[in-house]
Amino acid sequence: MTTTEPLLQVRNLKKYYPIRKGVIARTVGQVRAVDDVSFDVHPGETLGIVGESGCGKSTTGRAILRLETPTAGSVIFEGTDIATLSAGTMRRRRTDLQMVFQDPYSSLNPQIRIGDLLAEPLIAHHRLKRAAAQARAAEIIQVVGLPRLYLNRYPHELSGGQRQRVGIARALMLEPKLIVCDEPVSALDVSIQAQVLNLLKDLQGEFGLTYVFISHGLGAIKYISDRIVVMYLGKVMEVATTQEIFTAPRHPYTEILLDAYPEANPHLRDRPRIIVEGDVPSPAKPPAGCVFHTRCPSAQAICTTEIPRLSTDAHPVACHFPLLASKNGKVES
Amino acid sequence: MTLTEKPGTAGTADAVVPDSAAAALGRERSSAGFVVRRFLRHRMAVAGLVIVALMVLTAALAPLLAPHDPNQIFGSFEAAPSADHLLGTDAVGRDVLSRLIYGARVSMSVGVGAVAVYVLIGVLFGLLAGYYGRWVDSVIMRITDVFMSFPYFMVILILVSILGPSLLTIIVVIGFLAWPMIARLVRGSVLSIKQTDYVQAGVALGYSTPRILFRHILPNALSPIIVNATFGVAQAIILESGLSFLGMGVRPPAASWGNMLSEAQSITVLSSQPWIWIPPGLMILLAVLSINFVGDGLRDSLESRSYT
Amino acid sequence: MGSYLIRRLLIGIPVLIGVTLINFLIINLAPGSPADLYLTPTSTSADVVRVEAELGLDQPIFVQYFHWLVRLFHGDLGVSFQNRAPVTELLAERLGPTLLLMGTSLVVAYLIAVPIGILAARKKNSPTDYTVVGAAFLGISVPHFFLGLVLIYVFALELGWLPTGNMITLGRGGGFADRVNHLILPVAVLATATAANMTRYVRSSMIDAFGQDYIRTAKAKGLGLSTITNKHALRNALIPVVTVIGIDLSALIGGAIVTEQIFQWPGIGLLTIQSIGARDYSVLMGINLIAAVAVFGANLLTDIAYAVVDPRVAYA
Ligand SMILES: Nc1ncnc2c1ncn2[C@@H]1O[C@H](COP(=O)(O)OP(=O)(O)OP(=O)(O)O)[C@@H](O)[C@H]1O
Ligand SMILES: [Mg+2]
């Protein structure tokens, strides 16, 4: 869809957490939080990552920002693999990549006034004087829709929505190119969620930002994303434009997800509901073959043995029997 | 669904979002007024604070307050209290009241000095252990285990006797022996604080490790340190007076409450000259009790959960 | 649990080595050398060299440490500079009185602290509770030596009820009643701080326990308050008491040194003071090592006891 060079290329990213046990804390297994994930993010777009709780969305986001060291794979940002940069080089590089956290209560240091929270990135990176940094903070805080007066307040004196605006403002201070938003609205009151999503959209236009937007709910994802990555148990199931995902999903899992959110997808409402059977398997013991086969309504013998690879066409999907969408329902290929 | 809402309305719309536990933790810490109000509710703690303040003042103004030079020897030794010597004189003929006033200097400086030294060391090791984890943590924790295996009064006694008893020795020895408690405390706080999103945000913002440690982690780990250090001051005062009592602390002629009491190891002083040993004993008790009450009030108002 | 136990014990090995190493380093820091024992004022410098070589003092410090460790394993703590007796012998002689003093104090402290702590917890925020808390604060704040002096002044000198010190009345003493008489004041001094500390622990952990769900359930089931206290809460409340004993062994030893000095109680504490006066560092290091191993052991047992009572600890 886009012809420009990607801003970010995630290639075969893996993050395994060791499970330790016993006297010498020997590794007895691994949690495959992220297992061989690849996707591109193009400049100016919003890439949504969606999936159930525990499927590795946050871990992916944190690995992109190198808040986690990947077990394997590369994170290529503007042509450099930042997964292998030295700590010092990475630290300076962080001006280009920022993060907005899920919980606006715990993501702001309770001891520091909003003004100093916002000024600090400039002081740390650009050696600005406090006054100059504060002046810039005063501009940005208005951009995110808060009065300057809040600069003198402590985080606990603000509401959740206001705090999240501060979180966003802080991410903007260094004028980053890419912002990873990890469920930035799910901790907020429903009435506030739309306001914050709109703010993010407006800022994207104003500052030419690129977003990786993580959410487990399809509503926010649909509203804000240009393209969507669907994850399940640490793996990418499907990548497509928002429209394709919602009108012509190719992976049975995506279809099930859509089914669970009829309000996000009104035209599917009349179809018979697909019953999802079984629980999500543990990422410490992922099923052999396709990780989704234990719950897949259209699983065949091959699904239990062979891992489906992400197809390389215009609408990548990792399924042995991808769906072919039509207005009437689905046909197996 | 557009960005037209005015900032003010946003404030009223979502002003009553329920607190998460983490926010509650941050909330009471950050508002000094809240802590002060809570502290003031503890009558004993407030009384303790007043007494400690008076003692510090006494120590600072000792030359102005003392009726006599504490080392001046008067003709009448072991004299009972009189108008000239309100608390009498000691075995050598020095004014007990003046020595008592000067003794406050020793107790206060040992309390503050020793605690300052070990809090500094403990905070540093605690931060390193908690933040870097892995082998750094293991090594530091094993060192604290070793230190905490030694019965501290005995080690202090032995070290002071080797190094030569003096005020400075006591401060240094206590300072270098007592840090492991603080280190463990700080490590525990750091372990939980470094998981918080605001520290992760600091990393994402590219802050240097010292900046994260000292500006974002340490200030949020202060409450238990303050509480522990307060009790530590009381502990240090007891230690100094105990050492001086045994002749292994502040040596005469310099006056310390502990060495004034050691005169009472003679049965005559003990039985018939109570003015020599009861006042310094009461002063130690009063100082330690007051500081312990202050510590208790602080613990409650800072809502730390340790039961030291 | 089993693996926690093994891990905890393994962790103890480097700690124990550290304890011996530091102990050894302090000996070397101390003035005087073991060679002095074999030298007289008339010894020549050649004599000094010869004696030092015989004792291995000319070897690198790590070799010396190793030899010292080997001797340690054979129960050889060196020889007292003061009276030329083996340190182990001196310690063995003094250990009994100290154990008697500390043991009795612990039992007394325990017997006072547990019921009073429970009482205060049950009557939380009542005048009784405030009195207990206040008294406990007084107890942890009063220095051993001052309390000791006051007790001697009142009960020995003024009232004449009890002896001022020693373990038995010299000459005609030694009977059971005489021994008990001599034990009362030192135990009172040593038990005070421990009891005060323990009371605070028992009180606060009982208050916590009373607030916990299962106690409320028990109350709802109609069990009387005393049944609840005895059966449910007490067991839980005793965990921190175990901890206090572990933590407090260090404080107890410190207290014993001062108490034994005041009452001239012929135990390890008095030996410590006497050895300090005589600068007898081989004895001091022997005492220090034994005491450190005891505290180390108490810490270990506390951790294990904790893990036994509260299995979550093992997985933390
Ligand atoms: N530090 C860690 N150690 C061990 N396992 C971890 C760690 N962090 C995450 N995991 C595991 O990795 C998996 C993916 O976690 P992750 O937080 O990325 O999921 P998520 O998709 O963001 O879920 P949610 O929607 O609940 O936020 C989970 O099974 C989680 O338990
Ligand atoms: Mg997540």
PDB file of C-alpha atoms and ligand atoms in Angstrom, chain A residues 17 31 33 52-60 68 102 183 216 283, ligand 1:
ATOM      1  CA  TYR A  17      11.603 -15.176  29.337  1.00  0.00           C
ATOM      2  CA  VAL A  31       7.845 -18.130  28.129  1.00  0.00           C
ATOM      3  CA  ALA A  33       6.180 -13.848  24.939  1.00  0.00           C
ATOM      4  CA  GLU A  52      -5.993 -10.931  23.551  1.00  0.00           C
ATOM      5  CA  SER A  53      -4.348 -10.292  26.888  1.00  0.00           C
ATOM      6  CA  GLY A  54      -0.960 -11.971  27.210  1.00  0.00           C
ATOM      7  CA  CYS A  55      -0.355 -12.407  23.481  1.00  0.00           C
ATOM      8  CA  GLY A  56       2.807 -10.321  23.605  1.00  0.00           C
ATOM      9  CA  LYS A  57       1.673  -6.904  22.404  1.00  0.00           C
ATOM     10  CA  SER A  58       3.334  -4.967  25.208  1.00  0.00           C
ATOM     11  CA  THR A  59       6.462  -7.047  24.984  1.00  0.00           C
ATOM     12  CA  THR A  60       6.669  -6.249  21.282  1.00  0.00           C
ATOM     13  CA  GLU A  68      13.427  -5.226  26.846  1.00  0.00           C
ATOM     14  CA  GLN A 102      -1.239   2.483  29.723  1.00  0.00           C
ATOM     15  CA  GLU A 183      -3.142   0.828  25.482  1.00  0.00           C
ATOM     16  CA  HIS A 216      -6.776  -5.433  23.063  1.00  0.00           C
ATOM     17  CA  PRO A 283       3.032 -19.091  26.067  1.00  0.00           C
TER      18      PRO A 283
HETATM   19  N1  LIG D   1       9.172 -10.061  32.752  1.00  0.00           N
HETATM   20  C1  LIG D   1       8.479 -11.167  32.381  1.00  0.00           C
HETATM   21  N2  LIG D   1       8.856 -12.376  32.830  1.00  0.00           N
HETATM   22  C2  LIG D   1       8.191 -13.495  32.451  1.00  0.00           C
HETATM   23  N3  LIG D   1       7.134 -13.497  31.641  1.00  0.00           N
HETATM   24  C3  LIG D   1       6.700 -12.318  31.165  1.00  0.00           C
HETATM   25  C4  LIG D   1       7.346 -11.094  31.512  1.00  0.00           C
HETATM   26  N4  LIG D   1       6.692 -10.079  30.894  1.00  0.00           N
HETATM   27  C5  LIG D   1       5.679 -10.647  30.207  1.00  0.00           C
HETATM   28  N5  LIG D   1       5.685 -11.988  30.355  1.00  0.00           N
HETATM   29  C6  LIG D   1       4.756 -12.938  29.738  1.00  0.00           C
HETATM   30  O1  LIG D   1       4.803 -12.748  28.350  1.00  0.00           O
HETATM   31  C7  LIG D   1       3.511 -12.851  27.796  1.00  0.00           C
HETATM   32  C8  LIG D   1       3.185 -11.621  26.994  1.00  0.00           C
HETATM   33  O2  LIG D   1       3.069 -10.504  27.871  1.00  0.00           O
HETATM   34  P1  LIG D   1       2.649  -9.054  27.355  1.00  0.00           P
HETATM   35  O3  LIG D   1       2.661  -8.144  28.516  1.00  0.00           O
HETATM   36  O4  LIG D   1       3.496  -8.680  26.204  1.00  0.00           O
HETATM   37  O5  LIG D   1       1.153  -9.291  26.866  1.00  0.00           O
HETATM   38  P2  LIG D   1       0.101  -8.240  26.347  1.00  0.00           P
HETATM   39  O6  LIG D   1      -0.306  -8.707  25.021  1.00  0.00           O
HETATM   40  O7  LIG D   1       0.630  -6.866  26.446  1.00  0.00           O
HETATM   41  O8  LIG D   1      -1.091  -8.455  27.352  1.00  0.00           O
HETATM   42  P3  LIG D   1      -2.061  -7.367  28.020  1.00  0.00           P
HETATM   43  O9  LIG D   1      -3.143  -7.102  27.031  1.00  0.00           O
HETATM   44  O10 LIG D   1      -2.585  -8.081  29.207  1.00  0.00           O
HETATM   45  O11 LIG D   1      -1.264  -6.165  28.357  1.00  0.00           O
HETATM   46  C9  LIG D   1       2.558 -13.080  28.942  1.00  0.00           C
HETATM   47  O12 LIG D   1       2.259 -14.450  29.016  1.00  0.00           O
HETATM   48  C10 LIG D   1       3.326 -12.655  30.141  1.00  0.00           C
HETATM   49  O13 LIG D   1       2.954 -13.433  31.240  1.00  0.00           O
END
